[in-house]
Coordinates of C-alpha atoms and ligand atoms in Angstrom, one line a residue:
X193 CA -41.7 5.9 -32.6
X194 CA -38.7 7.0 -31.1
X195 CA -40.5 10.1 -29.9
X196 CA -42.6 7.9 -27.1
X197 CA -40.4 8.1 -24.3
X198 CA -40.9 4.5 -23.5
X199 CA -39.0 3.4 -26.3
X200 CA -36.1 5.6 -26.0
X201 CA -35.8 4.3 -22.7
X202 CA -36.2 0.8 -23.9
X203 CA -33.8 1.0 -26.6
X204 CA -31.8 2.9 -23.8
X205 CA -31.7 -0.2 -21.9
X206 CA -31.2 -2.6 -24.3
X207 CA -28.1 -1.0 -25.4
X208 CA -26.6 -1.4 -21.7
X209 CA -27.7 -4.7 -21.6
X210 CA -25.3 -5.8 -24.8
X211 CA -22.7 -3.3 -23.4
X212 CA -22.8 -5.6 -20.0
X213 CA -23.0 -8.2 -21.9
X214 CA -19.6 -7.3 -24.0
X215 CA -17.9 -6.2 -20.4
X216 CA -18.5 -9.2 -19.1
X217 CA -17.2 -11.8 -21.8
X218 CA -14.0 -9.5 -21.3
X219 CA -14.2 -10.0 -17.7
X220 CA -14.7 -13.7 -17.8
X221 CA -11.9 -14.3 -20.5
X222 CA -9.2 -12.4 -18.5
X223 CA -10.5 -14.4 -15.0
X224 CA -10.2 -17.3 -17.2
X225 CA -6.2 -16.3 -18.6
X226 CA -5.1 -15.7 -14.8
X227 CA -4.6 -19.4 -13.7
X228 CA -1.3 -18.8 -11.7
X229 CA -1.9 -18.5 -8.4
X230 CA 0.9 -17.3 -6.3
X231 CA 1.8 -14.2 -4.2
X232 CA 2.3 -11.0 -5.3
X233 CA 4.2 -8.0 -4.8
X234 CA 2.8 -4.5 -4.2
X235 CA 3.9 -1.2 -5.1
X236 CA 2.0 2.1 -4.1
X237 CA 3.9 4.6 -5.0
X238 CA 2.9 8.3 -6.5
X239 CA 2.4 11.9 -5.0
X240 CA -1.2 11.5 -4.6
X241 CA -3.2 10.6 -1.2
X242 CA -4.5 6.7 -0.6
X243 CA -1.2 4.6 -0.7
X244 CA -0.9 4.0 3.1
X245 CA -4.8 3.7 3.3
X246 CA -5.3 1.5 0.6
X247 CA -2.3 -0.6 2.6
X248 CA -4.4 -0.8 5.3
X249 CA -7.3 -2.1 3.1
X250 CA -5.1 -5.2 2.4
X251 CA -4.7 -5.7 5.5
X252 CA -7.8 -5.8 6.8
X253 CA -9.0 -8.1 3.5
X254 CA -6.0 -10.4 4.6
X255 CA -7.7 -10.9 8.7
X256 CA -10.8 -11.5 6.7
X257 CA -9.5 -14.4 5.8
X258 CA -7.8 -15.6 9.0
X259 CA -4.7 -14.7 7.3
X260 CA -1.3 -13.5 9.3
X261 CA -0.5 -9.9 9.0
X262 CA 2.6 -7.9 10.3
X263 CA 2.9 -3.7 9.5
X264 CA 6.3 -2.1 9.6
X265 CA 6.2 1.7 9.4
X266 CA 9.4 3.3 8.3
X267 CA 7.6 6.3 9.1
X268 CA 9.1 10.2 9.4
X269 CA 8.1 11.5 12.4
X270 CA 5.8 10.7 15.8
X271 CA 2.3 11.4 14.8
X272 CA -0.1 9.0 16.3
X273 CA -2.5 7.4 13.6
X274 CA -5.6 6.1 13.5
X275 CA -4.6 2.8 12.2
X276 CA -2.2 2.5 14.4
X277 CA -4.4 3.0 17.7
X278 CA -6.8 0.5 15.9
X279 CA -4.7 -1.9 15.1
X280 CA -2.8 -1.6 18.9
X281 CA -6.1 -1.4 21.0
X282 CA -8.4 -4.0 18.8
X283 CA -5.7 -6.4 16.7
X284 CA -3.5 -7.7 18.9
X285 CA -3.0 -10.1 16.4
X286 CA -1.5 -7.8 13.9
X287 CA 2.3 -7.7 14.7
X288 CA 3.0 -3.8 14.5
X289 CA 6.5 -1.8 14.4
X290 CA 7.4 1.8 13.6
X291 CA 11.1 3.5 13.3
X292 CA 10.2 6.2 15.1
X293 CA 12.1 7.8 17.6
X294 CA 15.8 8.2 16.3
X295 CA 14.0 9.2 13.0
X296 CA 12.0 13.2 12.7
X297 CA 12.5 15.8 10.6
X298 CA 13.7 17.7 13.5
X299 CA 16.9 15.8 14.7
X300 CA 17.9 15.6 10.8
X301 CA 20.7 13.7 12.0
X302 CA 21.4 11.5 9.7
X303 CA 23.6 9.0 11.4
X304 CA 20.6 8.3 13.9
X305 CA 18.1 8.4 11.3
X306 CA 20.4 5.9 9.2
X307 CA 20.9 3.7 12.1
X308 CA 16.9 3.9 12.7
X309 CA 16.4 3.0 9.2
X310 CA 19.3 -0.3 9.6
X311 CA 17.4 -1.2 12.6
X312 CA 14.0 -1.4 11.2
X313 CA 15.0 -2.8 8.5
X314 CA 16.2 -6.0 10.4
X315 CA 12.2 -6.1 11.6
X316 CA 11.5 -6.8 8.0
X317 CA 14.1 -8.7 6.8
X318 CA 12.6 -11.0 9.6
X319 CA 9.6 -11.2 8.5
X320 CA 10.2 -11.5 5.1
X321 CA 12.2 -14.9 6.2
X322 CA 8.9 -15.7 8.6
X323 CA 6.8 -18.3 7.5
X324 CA 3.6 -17.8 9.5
X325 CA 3.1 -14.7 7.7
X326 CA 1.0 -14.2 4.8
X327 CA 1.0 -10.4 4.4
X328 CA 3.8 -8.1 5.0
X329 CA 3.7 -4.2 5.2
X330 CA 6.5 -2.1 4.3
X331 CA 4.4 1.4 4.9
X332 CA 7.2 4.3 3.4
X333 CA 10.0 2.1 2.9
X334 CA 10.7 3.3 -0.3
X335 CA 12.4 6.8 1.3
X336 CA 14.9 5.0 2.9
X337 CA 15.9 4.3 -0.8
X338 CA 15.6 7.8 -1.6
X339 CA 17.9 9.0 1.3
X340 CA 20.3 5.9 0.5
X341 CA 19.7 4.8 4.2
X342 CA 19.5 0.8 2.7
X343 CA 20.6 -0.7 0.1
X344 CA 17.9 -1.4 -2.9
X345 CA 19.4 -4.7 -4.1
X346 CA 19.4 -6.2 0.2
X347 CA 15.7 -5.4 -0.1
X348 CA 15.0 -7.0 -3.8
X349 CA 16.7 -9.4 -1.8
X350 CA 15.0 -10.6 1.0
X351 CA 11.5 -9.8 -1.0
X352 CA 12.7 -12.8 -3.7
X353 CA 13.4 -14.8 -1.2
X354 CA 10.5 -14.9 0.8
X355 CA 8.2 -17.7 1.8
X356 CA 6.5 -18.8 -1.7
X357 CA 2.7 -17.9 0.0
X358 CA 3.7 -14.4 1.3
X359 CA 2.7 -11.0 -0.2
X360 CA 4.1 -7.6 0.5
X361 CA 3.0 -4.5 0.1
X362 CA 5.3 -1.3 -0.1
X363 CA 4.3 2.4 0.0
X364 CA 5.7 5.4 -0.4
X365 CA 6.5 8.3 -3.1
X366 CA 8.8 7.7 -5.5
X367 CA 11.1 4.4 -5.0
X368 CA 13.9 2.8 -6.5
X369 CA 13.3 1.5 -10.4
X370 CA 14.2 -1.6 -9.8
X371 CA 12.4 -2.5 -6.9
X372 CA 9.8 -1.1 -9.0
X373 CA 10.7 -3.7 -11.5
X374 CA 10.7 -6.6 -9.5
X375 CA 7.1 -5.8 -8.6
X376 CA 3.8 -7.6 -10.1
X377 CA 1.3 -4.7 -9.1
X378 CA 2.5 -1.0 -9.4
X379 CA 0.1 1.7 -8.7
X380 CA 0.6 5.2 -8.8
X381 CA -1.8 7.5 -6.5
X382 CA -1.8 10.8 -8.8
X383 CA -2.2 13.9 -7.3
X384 CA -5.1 15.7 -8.6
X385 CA -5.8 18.2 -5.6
X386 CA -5.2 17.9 -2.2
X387 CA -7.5 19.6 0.8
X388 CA -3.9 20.7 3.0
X389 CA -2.8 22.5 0.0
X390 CA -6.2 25.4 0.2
X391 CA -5.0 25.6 3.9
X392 CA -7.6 22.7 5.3
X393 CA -5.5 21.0 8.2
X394 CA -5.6 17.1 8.6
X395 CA -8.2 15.3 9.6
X396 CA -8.2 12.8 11.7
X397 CA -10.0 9.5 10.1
X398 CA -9.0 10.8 6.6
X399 CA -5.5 11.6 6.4
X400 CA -4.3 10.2 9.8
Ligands
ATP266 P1 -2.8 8.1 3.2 O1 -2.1 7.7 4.5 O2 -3.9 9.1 3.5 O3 -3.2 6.9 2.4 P2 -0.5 8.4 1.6 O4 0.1 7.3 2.3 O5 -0.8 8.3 0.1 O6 -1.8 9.0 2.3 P3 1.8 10.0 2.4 O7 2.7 10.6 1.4 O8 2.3 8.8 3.2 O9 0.5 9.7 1.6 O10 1.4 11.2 3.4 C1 0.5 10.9 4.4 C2 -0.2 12.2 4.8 O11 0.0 13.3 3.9 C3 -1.7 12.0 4.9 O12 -2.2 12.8 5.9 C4 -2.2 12.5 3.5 O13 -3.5 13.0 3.6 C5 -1.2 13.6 3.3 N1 -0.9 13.8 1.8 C6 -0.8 12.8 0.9 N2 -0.7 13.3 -0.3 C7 -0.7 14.6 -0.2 C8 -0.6 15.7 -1.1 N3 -0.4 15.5 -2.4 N4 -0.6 17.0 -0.6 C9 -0.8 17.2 0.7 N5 -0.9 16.2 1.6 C10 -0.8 14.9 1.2
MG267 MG1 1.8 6.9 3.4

């Protein structure tokens, strides 16, 4: 009978149904296994695009909740975002900072960019001792590693010592390995193909 389509397509259906049904007993016993509930540390890291964006998803899942957020950029250079023009002319509530001036690839003085780097860093270390905030965003922070502008084990730090309740998300290519370490999530954005690299210029609303 298996040539009347109506069986092949029942059969068809019944075998998704017991493959849903196996996904989901999966599903359920690894919900069931998680019972700690505290925060959590984020690592985005990998040569790929989506680590700042996906950043931003947290945040906006955190104000979905009515929770606290505050964004600190350690950013390269002076290009306007779209996040940040969102989050400046519609979240007020959002506490926003950004190195940069002191900080572009074309001072490429490295005293300045250091100091930048110190300076902004002192942002987060505040709010990583801050109470009222439930979500912190350290967007590229993990070049100032890279360039050796702060020191790996201040920041590992300061992140072990926050508030119990308060999650942080970093971003940025590469990063130290054991900042890496001390992380619970670590996701690395792989680079499969990117549209700049067949000469398609930025877009504003996908990569800025
Ligand atoms: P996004 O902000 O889009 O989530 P990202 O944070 O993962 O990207 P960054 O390394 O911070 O990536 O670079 C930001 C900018 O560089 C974005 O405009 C992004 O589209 C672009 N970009 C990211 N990865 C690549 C790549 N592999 N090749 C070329 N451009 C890239
Ligand atoms: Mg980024």
């Amino acid at each position: 009978m298996s040539d009347v389509p109506g069986n092949t397509n029942d059969s068809k259906a019944q075998k998704h149904q017991r493959a849903m049904e196996k996904t989901k007993q999966k599903v359920d016993a690894n919900i069931a296994q998680a019972q700690t509930e505290q925060s959590v540390v984020v690592l985005l890291t990998g040569n790929g695009k989506g680590k700042t964006s996906s950043a931003f998803g947290m945040v906006m899942r955190a104000l979905g909740y009515g929770q606290k957020v505050v964004v600190i950029q350690f950013i390269k250079g002076e290009q306007l975002s779209g996040e940040e023009l969102f989050v400046k002319n519609h979240l007020p509530e959002v506490a926003f900072h950004q190195m940069g001036t002191g900080f572009t690839w074309d001072t490429q003085n490295r005293d300045s960019d250091q100091a930048a780097a110190v300076a902004t860093w002192q942002l987060a270390l505040a709010a990583l001792r801050d109470g009222q905030y439930d979500l912190v965003v350290l967007d590229e922070l993990t070049y100032m590693l890279a360039f050796d502008y702060l020191a790996e084990d201040q920041i590992i730090d300061a992140i072990q010592q926050r508030p119990a309740h308060q999650s942080v998300v970093i971003t940025g290519r590469g990063g130290g390995s054991e900042l890496k370490a001390i992380c619970d999530t670590v996701s690395e954005v792989k680079d499969i193909r990117h549209a700049f690299n067949s000469g398609i210029k930025a877009r504003k609303g996908v990569d800025y």
